[in-house]
Amino acid sequence: MNKYNPLNESRSLLERAAEIYDYVPVVRDQAGESDESRLLPPENSHQSQPTAGSVPVAAYSGPRVIVDRDKLREAGFIVPDGPVTGISEEFRIIKRQLLLTAKGSQRQAPVPHGERILICSAHPNEGKTFSALNLALSIAAEKDNEVLLVDADFAKPSILSSLGLEGNKGLMDALADPELPVENCIIHTDIPGLAILPAGDQTNADTEYLASSRTEQVLNRLTQNNPNRIVIFDSPPALSASPASVLATHVGQVLMIVKADETTETALRDALSLMAGCEHIQLLLNGTKFSPTGRRFGSYYGYGE
């Protein structure tokens, strides 16, 4: 259980929560859906660059699916190789702290399983999937990392539909079937550095499967041959479905999405208590309409809105 002092009641919700958890203010919200995907011939255009002490990993050489960039743009997502925008700059800042926690630095050691990042919210429609997908797109642009985006919202998966991709076997299938390698469920996209692991078939025992000993074995396989991979989980809302609290025990970092003017203090407290299985939790304020400091990312590059 995370230990923290009572929040100072004289401050705003986010100011009081920031006394305990790292806090990153951000962005707008909500996304739409994309067009249907197509298969792209095998390519070797993206290969993780080895870092000190890492083992070089051969680039994936199988088929890839094409993600429609126009649909990403229309839905408000970051567009790979597109112009610098306010939202792409915001997520550049957000990912830097998460990557630093995952990889460590001269001043701090890496967090155990810090390469596993859970994106969660208290309630639905607070921007968790929007944030998870944009964070994945931003990390995919890194030169030393690639990213696997896992749709772990098993009851209401939406990552594939947001990208316009067709359904496939996924994480839950690999957990339920010991004969199914989780690597075979991964969908590789034509966006360099970005792969998707679908949620898989729905089951009434999703929480029990996640709590089983097999889960850690399956998750280890996602990175054991690729030390430069960051794994992002788009989880169910913490106060709406039990898998979120179990997933928190398997990751090194949790990014809790807080919807401006909507997420209540009571809901935030309750959601954070359920995420106590992870010691490293940060807050991300979504849907803000005003910045008191005049922050206006993107305009410096000539693309400000």
Tab-separated table of C-alpha atoms in Angstrom:
chain	number	residue	atom	x	y	z
A	1	MET	CA	0.000	0.000	0.000
A	2	ASN	CA	1.377	3.461	-0.849
A	3	LYS	CA	1.967	5.589	2.222
A	4	TYR	CA	1.154	9.281	2.051
A	5	ASN	CA	0.092	12.129	4.262
A	6	PRO	CA	-3.437	13.600	4.199
A	7	LEU	CA	-3.896	16.144	1.434
A	8	ASN	CA	-3.761	19.803	2.402
A	9	GLU	CA	-7.421	20.852	2.161
A	10	SER	CA	-6.559	24.532	1.517
A	11	ARG	CA	-5.273	23.857	-1.972
A	12	SER	CA	-6.904	22.771	-5.200
A	13	LEU	CA	-7.297	19.099	-6.010
A	14	LEU	CA	-4.291	18.956	-8.341
A	15	GLU	CA	-2.089	21.078	-6.068
A	16	ARG	CA	-2.854	18.810	-3.137
A	17	ALA	CA	-2.335	15.636	-5.138
A	18	ALA	CA	0.952	17.027	-6.449
A	19	GLU	CA	2.266	17.008	-2.892
A	20	ILE	CA	2.311	13.221	-3.182
A	21	TYR	CA	2.500	12.269	-6.838
A	22	ASP	CA	4.524	13.762	-9.670
A	23	TYR	CA	2.185	15.882	-11.767
A	24	VAL	CA	2.369	16.677	-15.475
A	25	PRO	CA	-0.213	19.154	-16.818
A	26	VAL	CA	-1.272	18.660	-20.447
A	27	VAL	CA	-3.510	18.760	-23.322
A	28	ARG	CA	-6.819	18.464	-24.946
A	29	ASP	CA	-8.809	15.320	-25.124
A	30	GLN	CA	-10.596	12.757	-27.031
A	31	ALA	CA	-9.925	10.973	-30.196
A	32	GLY	CA	-11.855	9.377	-33.010
A	33	GLU	CA	-11.462	6.368	-35.208
A	34	SER	CA	-9.284	5.753	-38.226
A	35	ASP	CA	-9.727	4.151	-41.632
A	36	GLU	CA	-9.174	0.507	-42.473
A	37	SER	CA	-5.625	-0.729	-42.667
A	38	ARG	CA	-3.740	-2.508	-45.417
A	39	LEU	CA	-0.800	-4.865	-45.363
A	40	LEU	CA	2.614	-3.467	-46.174
A	41	PRO	CA	5.377	-5.712	-47.554
A	42	PRO	CA	8.101	-6.714	-45.087
A	43	GLU	CA	10.651	-4.046	-44.330
A	44	ASN	CA	13.680	-3.493	-42.135
A	45	SER	CA	13.396	0.262	-41.824
A	46	HIS	CA	13.295	0.389	-38.023
A	47	GLN	CA	15.869	-1.337	-35.879
A	48	SER	CA	16.495	-0.576	-32.238
A	49	GLN	CA	19.863	1.054	-31.781
A	50	PRO	CA	21.925	-0.793	-29.172
A	51	THR	CA	22.753	1.144	-26.054
A	52	ALA	CA	25.551	0.504	-23.605
A	53	GLY	CA	25.222	-2.983	-22.185
A	54	SER	CA	22.320	-3.992	-24.416
A	55	VAL	CA	22.151	-6.838	-26.911
A	56	PRO	CA	21.442	-5.784	-30.520
A	57	VAL	CA	18.038	-6.988	-31.697
A	58	ALA	CA	17.368	-7.917	-35.306
A	59	ALA	CA	14.708	-5.810	-36.968
A	60	TYR	CA	11.311	-7.376	-37.514
A	61	SER	CA	11.121	-8.565	-41.121
A	62	GLY	CA	7.517	-9.792	-41.414
A	63	PRO	CA	4.444	-8.068	-42.825
A	64	ARG	CA	3.266	-4.731	-41.475
A	65	VAL	CA	-0.111	-3.021	-41.497
A	66	ILE	CA	-0.501	0.521	-42.778
A	67	VAL	CA	-1.930	3.146	-40.422
A	68	ASP	CA	-3.820	5.960	-42.152
A	69	ARG	CA	-2.049	9.218	-41.250
A	70	ASP	CA	-4.995	11.335	-42.369
A	71	LYS	CA	-7.261	9.545	-39.907
A	72	LEU	CA	-4.735	10.086	-37.124
A	73	ARG	CA	-4.701	13.804	-37.926
A	74	GLU	CA	-8.493	14.066	-38.039
A	75	ALA	CA	-8.804	12.301	-34.673
A	76	GLY	CA	-6.323	14.659	-33.007
A	77	PHE	CA	-3.494	12.177	-32.623
A	78	ILE	CA	0.176	12.855	-33.235
A	79	VAL	CA	1.016	12.235	-36.886
A	80	PRO	CA	4.355	10.450	-37.455
A	81	ASP	CA	6.747	12.624	-39.480
A	82	GLY	CA	4.117	15.372	-39.397
A	83	PRO	CA	4.630	18.992	-38.369
A	84	VAL	CA	5.449	19.908	-34.796
A	85	THR	CA	2.211	20.738	-32.983
A	86	GLY	CA	1.240	21.718	-29.489
A	87	ILE	CA	0.141	18.199	-28.620
A	88	SER	CA	3.296	16.571	-30.011
A	89	GLU	CA	5.396	18.942	-27.906
A	90	GLU	CA	3.355	18.188	-24.786
A	91	PHE	CA	3.916	14.466	-25.176
A	92	ARG	CA	7.612	15.008	-25.838
A	93	ILE	CA	7.807	16.467	-22.347
A	94	ILE	CA	5.608	13.779	-20.799
A	95	LYS	CA	7.575	10.871	-22.270
A	96	ARG	CA	10.944	12.240	-21.195
A	97	GLN	CA	10.274	11.785	-17.476
A	98	LEU	CA	8.772	8.347	-18.063
A	99	LEU	CA	11.773	7.224	-20.114
A	100	LEU	CA	14.164	8.619	-17.532
A	101	THR	CA	12.416	6.614	-14.828
A	102	ALA	CA	12.532	3.499	-16.997
A	103	LYS	CA	16.178	3.735	-18.038
A	104	GLY	CA	17.688	5.553	-15.070
A	105	SER	CA	20.466	8.127	-15.109
A	106	GLN	CA	23.639	9.070	-13.259
A	107	ARG	CA	21.480	10.468	-10.479
A	108	GLN	CA	18.910	7.692	-10.167
A	109	ALA	CA	18.723	3.974	-10.776
A	110	PRO	CA	16.118	2.612	-13.176
A	111	VAL	CA	12.844	1.555	-11.593
A	112	PRO	CA	12.192	-2.207	-11.653
A	113	HIS	CA	9.968	-2.908	-14.656
A	114	GLY	CA	10.020	0.807	-15.401
A	115	GLU	CA	9.752	-0.058	-19.086
A	116	ARG	CA	6.148	-1.139	-18.357
A	117	ILE	CA	3.877	1.903	-18.136
A	118	LEU	CA	0.197	1.651	-17.241
A	119	ILE	CA	-2.133	4.422	-18.454
A	120	CYS	CA	-5.267	4.612	-16.344
A	121	SER	CA	-8.065	6.927	-15.238
A	122	ALA	CA	-10.679	6.898	-12.514
A	123	HIS	CA	-13.690	6.823	-14.847
A	124	PRO	CA	-14.370	6.323	-18.569
A	125	ASN	CA	-14.089	9.239	-21.015
A	126	GLU	CA	-11.289	10.985	-19.152
A	127	GLY	CA	-8.755	10.591	-21.964
A	128	LYS	CA	-6.718	7.508	-21.051
A	129	THR	CA	-6.795	5.874	-24.505
A	130	PHE	CA	-6.149	9.215	-26.211
A	131	SER	CA	-3.143	9.731	-23.938
A	132	ALA	CA	-1.879	6.143	-24.263
A	133	LEU	CA	-1.929	6.221	-28.058
A	134	ASN	CA	-0.297	9.647	-28.298
A	135	LEU	CA	2.367	8.611	-25.797
A	136	ALA	CA	3.075	5.481	-27.853
A	137	LEU	CA	3.312	7.497	-31.078
A	138	SER	CA	5.700	9.906	-29.390
A	139	ILE	CA	7.956	7.203	-27.949
A	140	ALA	CA	8.012	5.429	-31.335
A	141	ALA	CA	9.916	8.445	-32.666
A	142	GLU	CA	12.768	7.851	-30.206
A	143	LYS	CA	16.102	6.787	-31.701
A	144	ASP	CA	17.019	4.353	-28.909
A	145	ASN	CA	13.616	2.845	-28.149
A	146	GLU	CA	10.624	1.234	-29.739
A	147	VAL	CA	7.193	0.861	-28.209
A	148	LEU	CA	4.580	-1.865	-27.839
A	149	LEU	CA	1.094	-0.526	-27.128
A	150	VAL	CA	-1.016	-3.118	-25.309
A	151	ASP	CA	-4.788	-2.821	-25.304
A	152	ALA	CA	-5.501	-4.060	-21.789
A	153	ASP	CA	-9.059	-2.710	-21.642
A	154	PHE	CA	-10.413	-6.192	-22.172
A	155	ALA	CA	-14.118	-5.388	-21.808
A	156	LYS	CA	-14.077	-2.374	-24.144
A	157	PRO	CA	-10.933	-2.461	-26.309
A	158	SER	CA	-10.502	0.537	-28.603
A	159	ILE	CA	-6.852	0.745	-29.702
A	160	LEU	CA	-7.389	-1.232	-32.922
A	161	SER	CA	-10.480	0.743	-33.914
A	162	SER	CA	-8.703	4.026	-33.167
A	163	LEU	CA	-5.996	3.036	-35.649
A	164	GLY	CA	-8.381	1.431	-38.131
A	165	LEU	CA	-6.840	-2.008	-37.648
A	166	GLU	CA	-8.654	-5.324	-37.794
A	167	GLY	CA	-9.123	-7.609	-34.806
A	168	ASN	CA	-6.633	-10.263	-33.885
A	169	LYS	CA	-5.683	-12.606	-31.075
A	170	GLY	CA	-4.152	-10.727	-28.184
A	171	LEU	CA	-2.931	-10.640	-24.615
A	172	MET	CA	-5.898	-12.430	-23.065
A	173	ASP	CA	-5.594	-15.275	-25.577
A	174	ALA	CA	-1.910	-15.701	-24.693
A	175	LEU	CA	-2.745	-15.749	-20.978
A	176	ALA	CA	-5.497	-18.327	-21.449
A	177	ASP	CA	-3.615	-20.603	-23.855
A	178	PRO	CA	-0.140	-21.787	-22.712
A	179	GLU	CA	0.507	-23.045	-26.230
A	180	LEU	CA	0.089	-19.586	-27.795
A	181	PRO	CA	3.279	-17.470	-27.773
A	182	VAL	CA	2.384	-13.858	-27.041
A	183	GLU	CA	4.846	-12.758	-29.735
A	184	ASN	CA	2.535	-14.297	-32.348
A	185	CYS	CA	-0.236	-11.904	-31.314
A	186	ILE	CA	1.732	-8.699	-31.912
A	187	ILE	CA	0.721	-6.516	-34.870
A	188	HIS	CA	3.597	-4.606	-36.436
A	189	THR	CA	2.691	-1.324	-38.112
A	190	ASP	CA	4.315	0.703	-40.849
A	191	ILE	CA	5.027	3.425	-38.272
A	192	PRO	CA	8.689	2.825	-37.404
A	193	GLY	CA	9.044	1.656	-33.817
A	194	LEU	CA	5.317	1.059	-33.157
A	195	ALA	CA	3.711	-2.342	-32.586
A	196	ILE	CA	0.312	-3.235	-31.119
A	197	LEU	CA	-0.776	-6.109	-28.869
A	198	PRO	CA	-4.597	-6.385	-29.030
A	199	ALA	CA	-6.748	-7.203	-26.026
A	200	GLY	CA	-7.826	-10.554	-27.444
A	201	ASP	CA	-11.020	-12.486	-26.820
A	202	GLN	CA	-13.292	-11.292	-24.036
A	203	THR	CA	-13.685	-13.427	-20.934
A	204	ASN	CA	-15.403	-13.117	-17.574
A	205	ALA	CA	-12.175	-14.275	-15.897
A	206	ASP	CA	-9.859	-11.494	-17.106
A	207	THR	CA	-8.896	-10.413	-13.576
A	208	GLU	CA	-8.143	-13.990	-12.543
A	209	TYR	CA	-5.968	-14.582	-15.601
A	210	LEU	CA	-4.023	-11.386	-14.844
A	211	ALA	CA	-3.515	-12.496	-11.243
A	212	SER	CA	-2.112	-15.869	-12.294
A	213	SER	CA	1.587	-16.726	-12.241
A	214	ARG	CA	1.579	-17.070	-16.033
A	215	THR	CA	1.040	-13.318	-16.495
A	216	GLU	CA	4.535	-12.374	-15.371
A	217	GLN	CA	6.003	-15.020	-17.682
A	218	VAL	CA	4.034	-13.655	-20.638
A	219	LEU	CA	4.942	-10.024	-19.897
A	220	ASN	CA	8.613	-10.917	-19.551
A	221	ARG	CA	8.544	-12.342	-23.071
A	222	LEU	CA	7.554	-8.927	-24.419
A	223	THR	CA	10.948	-7.461	-23.557
A	224	GLN	CA	13.350	-10.325	-22.836
A	225	ASN	CA	14.802	-10.242	-26.355
A	226	ASN	CA	14.333	-6.513	-26.829
A	227	PRO	CA	15.776	-4.447	-23.964
A	228	ASN	CA	15.004	-1.193	-25.777
A	229	ARG	CA	11.257	-1.800	-25.933
A	230	ILE	CA	8.853	0.289	-23.857
A	231	VAL	CA	5.498	-1.400	-23.136
A	232	ILE	CA	2.458	0.839	-22.639
A	233	PHE	CA	-0.766	-0.629	-21.255
A	234	ASP	CA	-4.099	1.079	-21.907
A	235	SER	CA	-6.029	-0.262	-18.926
A	236	PRO	CA	-9.706	-0.143	-17.958
A	237	PRO	CA	-10.780	2.763	-15.722
A	238	ALA	CA	-9.749	1.958	-12.151
A	239	LEU	CA	-13.195	2.562	-10.646
A	240	SER	CA	-15.065	0.710	-13.399
A	241	ALA	CA	-13.224	-2.607	-13.787
A	242	SER	CA	-11.031	-4.704	-11.495
A	243	PRO	CA	-8.225	-5.596	-13.986
A	244	ALA	CA	-6.636	-2.156	-13.563
A	245	SER	CA	-5.595	-2.799	-9.961
A	246	VAL	CA	-4.084	-6.169	-10.873
A	247	LEU	CA	-2.221	-4.719	-13.849
A	248	ALA	CA	-0.680	-2.130	-11.507
A	249	THR	CA	1.181	-4.924	-9.708
A	250	HIS	CA	2.920	-5.916	-12.953
A	251	VAL	CA	4.218	-2.505	-14.056
A	252	GLY	CA	6.913	-0.102	-12.877
A	253	GLN	CA	5.049	3.118	-13.602
A	254	VAL	CA	1.440	4.306	-13.576
A	255	LEU	CA	0.269	7.446	-15.358
A	256	MET	CA	-3.119	8.440	-13.940
A	257	ILE	CA	-5.175	10.644	-16.271
A	258	VAL	CA	-7.114	13.399	-14.496
A	259	LYS	CA	-9.841	15.141	-16.526
A	260	ALA	CA	-9.875	18.880	-15.880
A	261	ASP	CA	-13.073	20.068	-14.156
A	262	GLU	CA	-14.501	16.538	-14.130
A	263	THR	CA	-12.391	14.127	-12.057
A	264	THR	CA	-13.371	14.655	-8.427
A	265	GLU	CA	-11.040	14.473	-5.455
A	266	THR	CA	-12.941	11.507	-4.051
A	267	ALA	CA	-12.643	9.598	-7.327
A	268	LEU	CA	-8.955	10.418	-7.627
A	269	ARG	CA	-8.227	9.289	-4.064
A	270	ASP	CA	-10.110	6.041	-4.617
A	271	ALA	CA	-8.435	5.329	-7.955
A	272	LEU	CA	-4.962	6.001	-6.566
A	273	SER	CA	-5.564	3.659	-3.651
A	274	LEU	CA	-6.416	0.884	-6.111
A	275	MET	CA	-3.152	1.539	-7.960
A	276	ALA	CA	-1.142	0.969	-4.768
A	277	GLY	CA	0.460	-2.128	-6.279
A	278	CYS	CA	2.774	0.241	-8.174
A	279	GLU	CA	5.006	2.600	-6.188
A	280	HIS	CA	5.700	5.080	-8.995
A	281	ILE	CA	2.560	7.021	-9.920
A	282	GLN	CA	2.320	10.300	-11.821
A	283	LEU	CA	-0.708	12.426	-12.650
A	284	LEU	CA	-1.514	13.817	-16.082
A	285	LEU	CA	-4.049	16.643	-16.342
A	286	ASN	CA	-6.070	16.264	-19.519
A	287	GLY	CA	-8.551	18.582	-21.205
A	288	THR	CA	-7.198	21.888	-19.915
A	289	LYS	CA	-8.401	25.027	-21.684
A	290	PHE	CA	-6.111	27.594	-20.057
A	291	SER	CA	-2.458	27.799	-19.086
A	292	PRO	CA	-1.663	30.437	-16.423
A	293	THR	CA	1.970	30.493	-17.590
A	294	GLY	CA	1.097	31.136	-21.228
A	295	ARG	CA	2.412	27.764	-22.385
A	296	ARG	CA	1.740	27.428	-26.115
A	297	PHE	CA	3.853	24.627	-27.541
A	298	GLY	CA	4.094	24.317	-31.300
A	299	SER	CA	3.976	28.038	-32.048
A	300	TYR	CA	7.786	28.304	-31.808
A	301	TYR	CA	8.046	26.009	-34.836
A	302	GLY	CA	5.478	28.000	-36.788
A	303	TYR	CA	2.636	25.544	-36.298
A	304	GLY	CA	0.873	27.054	-33.298
A	305	GLU	CA	-2.901	26.976	-33.321
